[in-house]
Amino acid sequence: MITKRHFAGVAVLAAAAIALAGCSSTASSSTTSTISKAKASTATSAAAFGGMKGLIAAANAEGQLNVITLPPSWANYGKIIALFEKTYPKIKINSANPNGSSANEVSAAEAQKGQSTAPDVFDIGTAVLDQNLDLVTPYKVSNWADIPADFKDPAGKWYYDYTGLMSIGYDSSKITKAPKTYKDLLGSAYSGKVSLKGDPTQANEAASAVYLAALQNGGSADNIQPGIDFFQKLKAAGNFNNVLPTQATVNSGETPVVLQWSFDNIAWGPAAGSAGNANWKVVIPSGSAALGSYYNQAINADAPDPAAARLWEEFIYTPAVQNLYLASGAYPATLAAMEKNKTVDAATLKTVGAPPSNFVQLTADQATAAATLLGSKWAAAIK
Amino acid sequence: MTAAVTTASATTTRGAGKTSRRRSAVWLGLTPFAIYVILFLAIPAVLAVGSGFFDSTGTFTFANFSAVTDPSFQADFLNTIVLSAVTAVIGAIVGAVICFALLGTKPDGFLRTVIDSASSVLAQFGGVMLAFAFIATIGAQGVITQLLVQWGLVKNVFNNFEGGTLLYQPWQGLVIPYLYFQIPLMVIVFMPAIAGLKATWGEANATLGGTRFTYWTRIAFPILTPAFFGSLILLFANSFSSYATAAALISQGGLTSLDIKTALVSETVVGKANQAGILALAMVVVMIIVMVAYSALERRASRWRR
């Protein structure tokens, strides 16, 4: 508990420091009137507001920020939202549809276009984003250079925020011998116990479990068929559990093994305190490259609160928030720069473990091909 | 207020005033309900189905109908129909038996009142709550499942059904939770028909020399048959359109309502959102057939309730 409280304190200080650094660099900027909404909507950096101070003033004037599909237990978003509201007390965060999907973000932006309730910012999967690039507007955060070049759109329309690693979460009171690879899950000890976080033809997280199964069984990012074959074998062995895992089913022991992002497995275990399963353990399968999938940050081109949306992005890439992602078990986009600048929380990094040297993420084309294959083969394989 | 004024002025006109006035008052009374139905049922249904006839850029197309030829859609559609039919038949028979049994109790007696009110509550008890109640009892780690394991039945019907947990099979497993709201619904809709059997019919039967057997076979069953099948169809429609209970229990599709969700919200297989409209259309077609049959039977059944 003490370390957590310390950590939160450090986080607030760091955020304040960033904010201060932002205004000191633009000392001569205008301090009074905030810029118009039309101008804020097209601002591509904090400089358009006359620096961070101007951006904060404009965001404060808007007074609210609409975020969407950010579950409190996902990648520490509960703490991140709380920290934002603490740092900028004049801005209220409206968090819509926390358990929705990336597609829900797009449909909300389209359906509520022009209304004050439309989402301002997205935390969105790559496949959905690629089809909807006209929905987002470019913006570059102050520490744009800290985001590796292949983690961002050169124009600034989107930028990676964090990735989990595909992992096995298991209840150590039911599974006594820790699994090391996906192949271990075919054993009789796992009868009726292994579940996926959703339908791979629907959820990127579940699809990523299939992609890792491919890597684990001689496939590759270009060939995910071995992953589908693996789940077919798992089903034939009677080990596949068809129920949708939740914190409740993990606590009751109904889903003793869950294949999902490391940060989700960590969030359902002892990290959740009394609400979690104290016996829940997390394994990153060995024997193949680790598999991740970065999510993207992007700003709605029709954001009802354009300044607050930009302030949110500045805030997300502060070391304080990037460290909060890390504390959840997710690897933030600016991790390498943070290690270099010594702004990474060293204790947290030690707990979470260094990022894997052998890391695979499907490219947009590979993901499209994989999804097409899943669409035609998955339902029959799991029947 | 406007209504009152209109009615008052109508009374002063002569001729056909009486019937037209009554008709306009009826329409006026229906207006709030009609507006409600149009806003929250008709318009959303037309928009949802209509979306199936456009592609993602808004151009009119019939291409989305390819969804109907997808074998996994066909399998899931069949699952949905079988699940609805099985739960409707079992629910209707068990519910009808309960109604017959209740006929022997006093209409305002304790037992009848308790079962009536319990049925009204349980008929609405669906969704995530119901799903968790069954996970806790007959899921892989459920109380009953584990009790059977303790008794030596390590592989029993609940944890080893076609190589998986019974409760999580797309149609077989859902039969049990669905019956939990289907049987009470049957009691609610069928009880008025059974209670409407008039004592005088029994007396007439006895006077004419009939037995109890001829009363049931020649009088009661023929009268109740349309009501029974009407209720059966209502139960079918109820199962057919259920979504939340199945969504909480089954993660890998298997029912048409779940396929619609997948098409709408998928983040992996993107760009299929408009196919959801065609899947919805397929469900609407089945519902229209069912509802037309229901209203025909209801018309026959209500003849005897006047």
PDB file of N, CA and C in Angstrom, chain B residues 2-13 21:
ATOM      1  N   THR B   2     -57.900  19.731 -25.177  1.00  0.00           N
ATOM      2  CA  THR B   2     -58.372  19.790 -26.556  1.00  0.00           C
ATOM      3  C   THR B   2     -59.371  18.676 -26.821  1.00  0.00           C
ATOM      4  N   ALA B   3     -59.056  17.512 -26.233  1.00  0.00           N
ATOM      5  CA  ALA B   3     -59.916  16.351 -26.442  1.00  0.00           C
ATOM      6  C   ALA B   3     -61.329  16.656 -25.955  1.00  0.00           C
ATOM      7  N   ALA B   4     -61.404  17.242 -24.777  1.00  0.00           N
ATOM      8  CA  ALA B   4     -62.708  17.538 -24.181  1.00  0.00           C
ATOM      9  C   ALA B   4     -63.493  18.505 -25.069  1.00  0.00           C
ATOM     10  N   VAL B   5     -62.820  19.508 -25.578  1.00  0.00           N
ATOM     11  CA  VAL B   5     -63.470  20.500 -26.423  1.00  0.00           C
ATOM     12  C   VAL B   5     -64.020  19.833 -27.685  1.00  0.00           C
ATOM     13  N   THR B   6     -63.195  19.028 -28.324  1.00  0.00           N
ATOM     14  CA  THR B   6     -63.614  18.360 -29.546  1.00  0.00           C
ATOM     15  C   THR B   6     -64.865  17.528 -29.282  1.00  0.00           C
ATOM     16  N   THR B   7     -64.836  16.755 -28.192  1.00  0.00           N
ATOM     17  CA  THR B   7     -65.950  15.877 -27.891  1.00  0.00           C
ATOM     18  C   THR B   7     -67.209  16.700 -27.661  1.00  0.00           C
ATOM     19  N   ALA B   8     -67.064  17.799 -26.917  1.00  0.00           N
ATOM     20  CA  ALA B   8     -68.223  18.622 -26.599  1.00  0.00           C
ATOM     21  C   ALA B   8     -68.855  19.171 -27.875  1.00  0.00           C
ATOM     22  N   SER B   9     -68.023  19.661 -28.789  1.00  0.00           N
ATOM     23  CA  SER B   9     -68.570  20.229 -30.009  1.00  0.00           C
ATOM     24  C   SER B   9     -69.201  19.139 -30.872  1.00  0.00           C
ATOM     25  N   ALA B  10     -68.655  17.935 -30.793  1.00  0.00           N
ATOM     26  CA  ALA B  10     -69.175  16.842 -31.613  1.00  0.00           C
ATOM     27  C   ALA B  10     -70.596  16.491 -31.214  1.00  0.00           C
ATOM     28  N   THR B  11     -70.918  16.619 -29.923  1.00  0.00           N
ATOM     29  CA  THR B  11     -72.256  16.234 -29.474  1.00  0.00           C
ATOM     30  C   THR B  11     -73.329  17.134 -30.063  1.00  0.00           C
ATOM     31  N   THR B  12     -72.945  18.359 -30.404  1.00  0.00           N
ATOM     32  CA  THR B  12     -73.947  19.282 -30.921  1.00  0.00           C
ATOM     33  C   THR B  12     -74.272  19.034 -32.385  1.00  0.00           C
ATOM     34  N   THR B  13     -73.369  18.344 -33.106  1.00  0.00           N
ATOM     35  CA  THR B  13     -73.674  18.067 -34.509  1.00  0.00           C
ATOM     36  C   THR B  13     -74.581  16.853 -34.594  1.00  0.00           C
ATOM     37  N   ARG B  21     -67.685  10.303 -33.593  1.00  0.00           N
ATOM     38  CA  ARG B  21     -67.140  10.832 -32.354  1.00  0.00           C
ATOM     39  C   ARG B  21     -66.472   9.709 -31.565  1.00  0.00           C
TER      40      ARG B  21
END
